[in-house]
mmCIF file with all atom_site columns, C-alpha atoms in Angstrom:
data_model
loop_
_atom_site.group_PDB
_atom_site.id
_atom_site.type_symbol
_atom_site.label_atom_id
_atom_site.label_alt_id
_atom_site.label_comp_id
_atom_site.label_asym_id
_atom_site.label_entity_id
_atom_site.label_seq_id
_atom_site.pdbx_PDB_ins_code
_atom_site.Cartn_x
_atom_site.Cartn_y
_atom_site.Cartn_z
_atom_site.occupancy
_atom_site.B_iso_or_equiv
_atom_site.pdbx_formal_charge
_atom_site.auth_seq_id
_atom_site.auth_comp_id
_atom_site.auth_asym_id
_atom_site.auth_atom_id
_atom_site.pdbx_PDB_model_num
ATOM 1   C CA . UNK A 1 1   ? 0.000   0.000  0.000   1.00 0.00 ? 21  UNK A CA 1
ATOM 2   C CA . UNK A 1 2   ? 2.814   2.425  0.820   1.00 0.00 ? 22  UNK A CA 1
ATOM 3   C CA . UNK A 1 3   ? 4.122   2.320  -2.769  1.00 0.00 ? 23  UNK A CA 1
ATOM 4   C CA . UNK A 1 4   ? 0.627   2.863  -4.174  1.00 0.00 ? 24  UNK A CA 1
ATOM 5   C CA . UNK A 1 5   ? 0.119   5.894  -1.923  1.00 0.00 ? 25  UNK A CA 1
ATOM 6   C CA . UNK A 1 6   ? 3.566   7.194  -2.879  1.00 0.00 ? 26  UNK A CA 1
ATOM 7   C CA . UNK A 1 7   ? 2.558   6.983  -6.580  1.00 0.00 ? 27  UNK A CA 1
ATOM 8   C CA . UNK A 1 8   ? -0.713  8.734  -5.781  1.00 0.00 ? 28  UNK A CA 1
ATOM 9   C CA . UNK A 1 9   ? 1.087   11.599 -4.036  1.00 0.00 ? 29  UNK A CA 1
ATOM 10  C CA . UNK A 1 10  ? 3.623   11.910 -6.862  1.00 0.00 ? 30  UNK A CA 1
ATOM 11  C CA . UNK A 1 11  ? 1.172   11.807 -9.757  1.00 0.00 ? 31  UNK A CA 1
ATOM 12  C CA . UNK A 1 12  ? -2.192  13.147 -8.527  1.00 0.00 ? 32  UNK A CA 1
ATOM 13  C CA . UNK A 1 13  ? -3.188  16.156 -10.615 1.00 0.00 ? 33  UNK A CA 1
ATOM 14  C CA . UNK A 1 14  ? -5.517  17.395 -7.881  1.00 0.00 ? 34  UNK A CA 1
ATOM 15  C CA . UNK A 1 15  ? -2.820  17.409 -5.193  1.00 0.00 ? 35  UNK A CA 1
ATOM 16  C CA . UNK A 1 16  ? -0.199  18.930 -7.489  1.00 0.00 ? 36  UNK A CA 1
ATOM 17  C CA . UNK A 1 17  ? -2.483  21.719 -8.686  1.00 0.00 ? 37  UNK A CA 1
ATOM 18  C CA . UNK A 1 18  ? -3.590  22.511 -5.110  1.00 0.00 ? 38  UNK A CA 1
ATOM 19  C CA . UNK A 1 19  ? 0.022   22.699 -3.939  1.00 0.00 ? 39  UNK A CA 1
ATOM 20  C CA . UNK A 1 20  ? 1.030   24.896 -6.875  1.00 0.00 ? 40  UNK A CA 1
ATOM 21  C CA . UNK A 1 21  ? -2.003  27.113 -6.261  1.00 0.00 ? 41  UNK A CA 1
ATOM 22  C CA . UNK A 1 22  ? -1.017  27.566 -2.609  1.00 0.00 ? 42  UNK A CA 1
ATOM 23  C CA . UNK A 1 23  ? 2.515   28.544 -3.630  1.00 0.00 ? 43  UNK A CA 1
ATOM 24  C CA . UNK A 1 24  ? 1.290   30.983 -6.275  1.00 0.00 ? 44  UNK A CA 1
ATOM 25  C CA . UNK A 1 25  ? -1.160  32.431 -3.752  1.00 0.00 ? 45  UNK A CA 1
ATOM 26  C CA . UNK A 1 26  ? 1.728   33.004 -1.339  1.00 0.00 ? 46  UNK A CA 1
ATOM 27  C CA . UNK A 1 27  ? 3.592   35.019 -3.992  1.00 0.00 ? 47  UNK A CA 1
ATOM 28  C CA . UNK A 1 28  ? 0.551   37.222 -4.630  1.00 0.00 ? 48  UNK A CA 1
ATOM 29  C CA . UNK A 1 29  ? -0.372  37.608 -0.965  1.00 0.00 ? 49  UNK A CA 1
ATOM 30  C CA . UNK A 1 30  ? 3.192   38.626 -0.108  1.00 0.00 ? 50  UNK A CA 1
ATOM 31  C CA . UNK A 1 31  ? 3.219   41.230 -2.894  1.00 0.00 ? 51  UNK A CA 1
ATOM 32  C CA . UNK A 1 32  ? -0.226  42.537 -1.897  1.00 0.00 ? 52  UNK A CA 1
ATOM 33  C CA . UNK A 1 33  ? 0.461   42.665 1.841   1.00 0.00 ? 53  UNK A CA 1
ATOM 34  C CA . UNK A 1 34  ? 0.874   46.468 1.945   1.00 0.00 ? 54  UNK A CA 1
ATOM 35  C CA . UNK A 1 35  ? -2.507  46.910 0.232   1.00 0.00 ? 55  UNK A CA 1
ATOM 36  C CA . UNK A 1 36  ? -4.288  45.038 3.018   1.00 0.00 ? 56  UNK A CA 1
ATOM 37  C CA . UNK A 1 37  ? -5.841  42.686 0.460   1.00 0.00 ? 57  UNK A CA 1
ATOM 38  C CA . UNK A 1 38  ? -5.257  39.021 -0.205  1.00 0.00 ? 58  UNK A CA 1
ATOM 39  C CA . UNK A 1 39  ? -5.212  37.784 -3.783  1.00 0.00 ? 59  UNK A CA 1
ATOM 40  C CA . UNK A 1 40  ? -8.596  36.154 -3.105  1.00 0.00 ? 60  UNK A CA 1
ATOM 41  C CA . UNK A 1 41  ? -10.058 39.493 -1.988  1.00 0.00 ? 61  UNK A CA 1
ATOM 42  C CA . UNK A 1 42  ? -8.451  41.323 -4.909  1.00 0.00 ? 62  UNK A CA 1
ATOM 43  C CA . UNK A 1 43  ? -9.905  38.762 -7.307  1.00 0.00 ? 63  UNK A CA 1
ATOM 44  C CA . UNK A 1 44  ? -13.354 39.076 -5.784  1.00 0.00 ? 64  UNK A CA 1
ATOM 45  C CA . UNK A 1 45  ? -13.215 42.878 -5.973  1.00 0.00 ? 65  UNK A CA 1
ATOM 46  C CA . UNK A 1 46  ? -12.171 42.566 -9.623  1.00 0.00 ? 66  UNK A CA 1
ATOM 47  C CA . UNK A 1 47  ? -15.078 40.204 -10.337 1.00 0.00 ? 67  UNK A CA 1
ATOM 48  C CA . UNK A 1 48  ? -17.514 42.622 -8.686  1.00 0.00 ? 68  UNK A CA 1
ATOM 49  C CA . UNK A 1 49  ? -16.027 45.593 -10.553 1.00 0.00 ? 69  UNK A CA 1
ATOM 50  C CA . UNK A 1 50  ? -16.232 43.900 -13.951 1.00 0.00 ? 70  UNK A CA 1
ATOM 51  C CA . UNK A 1 51  ? -19.365 41.762 -13.634 1.00 0.00 ? 71  UNK A CA 1
ATOM 52  C CA . UNK A 1 52  ? -22.351 43.141 -15.532 1.00 0.00 ? 72  UNK A CA 1
ATOM 53  C CA . UNK A 1 53  ? -24.743 41.048 -13.434 1.00 0.00 ? 73  UNK A CA 1
ATOM 54  C CA . UNK A 1 54  ? -24.593 42.168 -9.795  1.00 0.00 ? 74  UNK A CA 1
ATOM 55  C CA . UNK A 1 55  ? -26.685 39.276 -8.441  1.00 0.00 ? 75  UNK A CA 1
ATOM 56  C CA . UNK A 1 56  ? -25.092 37.015 -5.836  1.00 0.00 ? 76  UNK A CA 1
ATOM 57  C CA . UNK A 1 57  ? -25.659 33.870 -7.929  1.00 0.00 ? 77  UNK A CA 1
ATOM 58  C CA . UNK A 1 58  ? -23.941 35.433 -10.940 1.00 0.00 ? 78  UNK A CA 1
ATOM 59  C CA . UNK A 1 59  ? -21.017 36.575 -8.797  1.00 0.00 ? 79  UNK A CA 1
ATOM 60  C CA . UNK A 1 60  ? -20.662 33.123 -7.233  1.00 0.00 ? 80  UNK A CA 1
ATOM 61  C CA . UNK A 1 61  ? -20.586 31.462 -10.629 1.00 0.00 ? 81  UNK A CA 1
ATOM 62  C CA . UNK A 1 62  ? -18.111 33.932 -12.105 1.00 0.00 ? 82  UNK A CA 1
ATOM 63  C CA . UNK A 1 63  ? -15.859 33.714 -9.041  1.00 0.00 ? 83  UNK A CA 1
ATOM 64  C CA . UNK A 1 64  ? -16.056 29.909 -9.002  1.00 0.00 ? 84  UNK A CA 1
ATOM 65  C CA . UNK A 1 65  ? -17.376 29.892 -5.431  1.00 0.00 ? 85  UNK A CA 1
ATOM 66  C CA . UNK A 1 66  ? -20.361 28.232 -3.852  1.00 0.00 ? 86  UNK A CA 1
ATOM 67  C CA . UNK A 1 67  ? -22.931 30.726 -2.490  1.00 0.00 ? 87  UNK A CA 1
ATOM 68  C CA . UNK A 1 68  ? -22.027 30.199 1.185   1.00 0.00 ? 88  UNK A CA 1
ATOM 69  C CA . UNK A 1 69  ? -18.303 30.757 0.550   1.00 0.00 ? 89  UNK A CA 1
ATOM 70  C CA . UNK A 1 70  ? -19.113 33.838 -1.516  1.00 0.00 ? 90  UNK A CA 1
ATOM 71  C CA . UNK A 1 71  ? -21.317 35.228 1.279   1.00 0.00 ? 91  UNK A CA 1
ATOM 72  C CA . UNK A 1 72  ? -18.588 34.667 3.874   1.00 0.00 ? 92  UNK A CA 1
ATOM 73  C CA . UNK A 1 73  ? -15.991 36.397 1.683   1.00 0.00 ? 93  UNK A CA 1
ATOM 74  C CA . UNK A 1 74  ? -18.339 39.267 0.874   1.00 0.00 ? 94  UNK A CA 1
ATOM 75  C CA . UNK A 1 75  ? -19.081 39.884 4.560   1.00 0.00 ? 95  UNK A CA 1
ATOM 76  C CA . UNK A 1 76  ? -15.367 40.523 5.179   1.00 0.00 ? 96  UNK A CA 1
ATOM 77  C CA . UNK A 1 77  ? -15.222 43.003 2.278   1.00 0.00 ? 97  UNK A CA 1
ATOM 78  C CA . UNK A 1 78  ? -18.422 44.663 3.488   1.00 0.00 ? 98  UNK A CA 1
ATOM 79  C CA . UNK A 1 79  ? -17.032 44.905 7.035   1.00 0.00 ? 99  UNK A CA 1
ATOM 80  C CA . UNK A 1 80  ? -14.013 46.731 5.582   1.00 0.00 ? 100 UNK A CA 1
ATOM 81  C CA . UNK A 1 81  ? -16.395 49.078 3.688   1.00 0.00 ? 101 UNK A CA 1
ATOM 82  C CA . UNK A 1 82  ? -15.011 47.962 0.303   1.00 0.00 ? 102 UNK A CA 1
ATOM 83  C CA . UNK A 1 83  ? -18.370 46.762 -1.020  1.00 0.00 ? 103 UNK A CA 1
ATOM 84  C CA . UNK A 1 84  ? -22.061 47.319 -0.407  1.00 0.00 ? 104 UNK A CA 1
ATOM 85  C CA . UNK A 1 85  ? -24.673 44.584 -0.430  1.00 0.00 ? 105 UNK A CA 1
ATOM 86  C CA . UNK A 1 86  ? -28.280 45.642 -0.767  1.00 0.00 ? 106 UNK A CA 1
ATOM 87  C CA . UNK A 1 87  ? -31.623 43.957 -1.146  1.00 0.00 ? 107 UNK A CA 1
ATOM 88  C CA . UNK A 1 88  ? -33.330 44.984 -4.369  1.00 0.00 ? 108 UNK A CA 1
ATOM 89  C CA . UNK A 1 89  ? -36.654 46.679 -3.598  1.00 0.00 ? 109 UNK A CA 1
ATOM 90  C CA . UNK A 1 90  ? -38.547 45.083 -6.481  1.00 0.00 ? 110 UNK A CA 1
ATOM 91  C CA . UNK A 1 91  ? -37.436 41.567 -5.513  1.00 0.00 ? 111 UNK A CA 1
ATOM 92  C CA . UNK A 1 92  ? -36.620 41.180 -1.820  1.00 0.00 ? 112 UNK A CA 1
ATOM 93  C CA . UNK A 1 93  ? -35.023 37.775 -2.489  1.00 0.00 ? 113 UNK A CA 1
ATOM 94  C CA . UNK A 1 94  ? -32.406 39.364 -4.726  1.00 0.00 ? 114 UNK A CA 1
ATOM 95  C CA . UNK A 1 95  ? -29.286 40.985 -3.323  1.00 0.00 ? 115 UNK A CA 1
ATOM 96  C CA . UNK A 1 96  ? -26.982 43.184 -5.375  1.00 0.00 ? 116 UNK A CA 1
ATOM 97  C CA . UNK A 1 97  ? -23.291 43.831 -4.757  1.00 0.00 ? 117 UNK A CA 1
ATOM 98  C CA . UNK A 1 98  ? -21.081 46.711 -5.855  1.00 0.00 ? 118 UNK A CA 1
ATOM 99  C CA . UNK A 1 99  ? -17.804 48.390 -4.928  1.00 0.00 ? 119 UNK A CA 1
ATOM 100 C CA . UNK A 1 100 ? -17.764 51.435 -2.679  1.00 0.00 ? 120 UNK A CA 1
ATOM 101 C CA . UNK A 1 101 ? -15.520 54.419 -3.451  1.00 0.00 ? 121 UNK A CA 1
ATOM 102 C CA . UNK A 1 102 ? -13.104 52.995 -0.879  1.00 0.00 ? 122 UNK A CA 1
ATOM 103 C CA . UNK A 1 103 ? -13.248 49.625 -2.641  1.00 0.00 ? 123 UNK A CA 1
ATOM 104 C CA . UNK A 1 104 ? -12.436 51.192 -6.002  1.00 0.00 ? 124 UNK A CA 1
ATOM 105 C CA . UNK A 1 105 ? -9.503  53.122 -4.501  1.00 0.00 ? 125 UNK A CA 1
ATOM 106 C CA . UNK A 1 106 ? -8.149  50.032 -2.702  1.00 0.00 ? 126 UNK A CA 1
ATOM 107 C CA . UNK A 1 107 ? -8.443  47.960 -5.886  1.00 0.00 ? 127 UNK A CA 1
ATOM 108 C CA . UNK A 1 108 ? -6.651  50.620 -7.936  1.00 0.00 ? 128 UNK A CA 1
ATOM 109 C CA . UNK A 1 109 ? -3.915  51.027 -5.314  1.00 0.00 ? 129 UNK A CA 1
ATOM 110 C CA . UNK A 1 110 ? -3.289  47.254 -5.265  1.00 0.00 ? 130 UNK A CA 1
ATOM 111 C CA . UNK A 1 111 ? -2.833  46.932 -9.034  1.00 0.00 ? 131 UNK A CA 1
ATOM 112 C CA . UNK A 1 112 ? 0.926   47.740 -9.122  1.00 0.00 ? 132 UNK A CA 1
ATOM 113 C CA . UNK A 1 113 ? 1.633   45.108 -6.432  1.00 0.00 ? 133 UNK A CA 1
ATOM 114 C CA . UNK A 1 114 ? -0.565  42.640 -8.315  1.00 0.00 ? 134 UNK A CA 1
ATOM 115 C CA . UNK A 1 115 ? 1.403   43.368 -11.515 1.00 0.00 ? 135 UNK A CA 1
ATOM 116 C CA . UNK A 1 116 ? 4.659   42.754 -9.650  1.00 0.00 ? 136 UNK A CA 1
ATOM 117 C CA . UNK A 1 117 ? 3.385   39.360 -8.457  1.00 0.00 ? 137 UNK A CA 1
ATOM 118 C CA . UNK A 1 118 ? 2.061   38.611 -11.933 1.00 0.00 ? 138 UNK A CA 1
ATOM 119 C CA . UNK A 1 119 ? 5.515   39.277 -13.387 1.00 0.00 ? 139 UNK A CA 1
ATOM 120 C CA . UNK A 1 120 ? 7.218   37.102 -10.745 1.00 0.00 ? 140 UNK A CA 1
ATOM 121 C CA . UNK A 1 121 ? 4.899   34.182 -11.444 1.00 0.00 ? 141 UNK A CA 1
ATOM 122 C CA . UNK A 1 122 ? 5.269   34.662 -15.225 1.00 0.00 ? 142 UNK A CA 1
ATOM 123 C CA . UNK A 1 123 ? 9.033   34.196 -14.818 1.00 0.00 ? 143 UNK A CA 1
ATOM 124 C CA . UNK A 1 124 ? 8.359   30.681 -13.518 1.00 0.00 ? 144 UNK A CA 1
ATOM 125 C CA . UNK A 1 125 ? 5.242   29.633 -15.438 1.00 0.00 ? 145 UNK A CA 1
ATOM 126 C CA . UNK A 1 126 ? 5.564   29.586 -19.235 1.00 0.00 ? 146 UNK A CA 1
ATOM 127 C CA . UNK A 1 127 ? 2.927   31.666 -21.049 1.00 0.00 ? 147 UNK A CA 1
ATOM 128 C CA . UNK A 1 128 ? 1.629   28.617 -22.923 1.00 0.00 ? 148 UNK A CA 1
ATOM 129 C CA . UNK A 1 129 ? 1.093   26.812 -19.607 1.00 0.00 ? 149 UNK A CA 1
ATOM 130 C CA . UNK A 1 130 ? -0.977  29.718 -18.342 1.00 0.00 ? 150 UNK A CA 1
ATOM 131 C CA . UNK A 1 131 ? -3.087  29.571 -21.506 1.00 0.00 ? 151 UNK A CA 1
ATOM 132 C CA . UNK A 1 132 ? -3.546  25.824 -21.029 1.00 0.00 ? 152 UNK A CA 1
ATOM 133 C CA . UNK A 1 133 ? -4.570  26.350 -17.388 1.00 0.00 ? 153 UNK A CA 1
ATOM 134 C CA . UNK A 1 134 ? -7.094  29.015 -18.410 1.00 0.00 ? 154 UNK A CA 1
ATOM 135 C CA . UNK A 1 135 ? -8.578  26.701 -21.045 1.00 0.00 ? 155 UNK A CA 1
ATOM 136 C CA . UNK A 1 136 ? -8.656  23.744 -18.641 1.00 0.00 ? 156 UNK A CA 1
ATOM 137 C CA . UNK A 1 137 ? -10.310 25.889 -15.983 1.00 0.00 ? 157 UNK A CA 1
ATOM 138 C CA . UNK A 1 138 ? -12.997 26.954 -18.455 1.00 0.00 ? 158 UNK A CA 1
ATOM 139 C CA . UNK A 1 139 ? -13.524 23.346 -19.584 1.00 0.00 ? 159 UNK A CA 1
ATOM 140 C CA . UNK A 1 140 ? -13.815 22.102 -16.009 1.00 0.00 ? 160 UNK A CA 1
ATOM 141 C CA . UNK A 1 141 ? -16.335 24.856 -15.215 1.00 0.00 ? 161 UNK A CA 1
ATOM 142 C CA . UNK A 1 142 ? -18.447 23.845 -18.228 1.00 0.00 ? 162 UNK A CA 1
ATOM 143 C CA . UNK A 1 143 ? -18.249 20.126 -17.407 1.00 0.00 ? 163 UNK A CA 1
ATOM 144 C CA . UNK A 1 144 ? -19.207 20.833 -13.775 1.00 0.00 ? 164 UNK A CA 1
ATOM 145 C CA . UNK A 1 145 ? -22.304 22.700 -14.958 1.00 0.00 ? 165 UNK A CA 1
ATOM 146 C CA . UNK A 1 146 ? -23.244 19.808 -17.282 1.00 0.00 ? 166 UNK A CA 1
ATOM 147 C CA . UNK A 1 147 ? -22.999 17.221 -14.490 1.00 0.00 ? 167 UNK A CA 1
#
């Protein structure tokens, strides 16, 4: 069994991608530290800023998060006054999310640090690998929705 588990640990795509993602996240989080944002928060602010559909379900799908994880992450951003969450008067079940002025400023201020991290990661990850990861991510999102 030990050899089988050793092969699993050495060849499992899921484990390897998770480990690489943690290491990449560390690079971004270190670069973003002065901004007070993590790469996850920066990404969520970017999704909110660029998403045409401000509904929670649309944000969760675009961010690749389940609704409860999205809500938890949004509460932290709301607590820091970077976003506002409001119930839509015409449909009390619907909640809309947008950046505050402070959120826009924090996002803009973090962009140079993000670019620095982006450049550092690009030195290690070949551009064609990034394109393959983006395509695989999109394919996995589509196959998840079909299942």
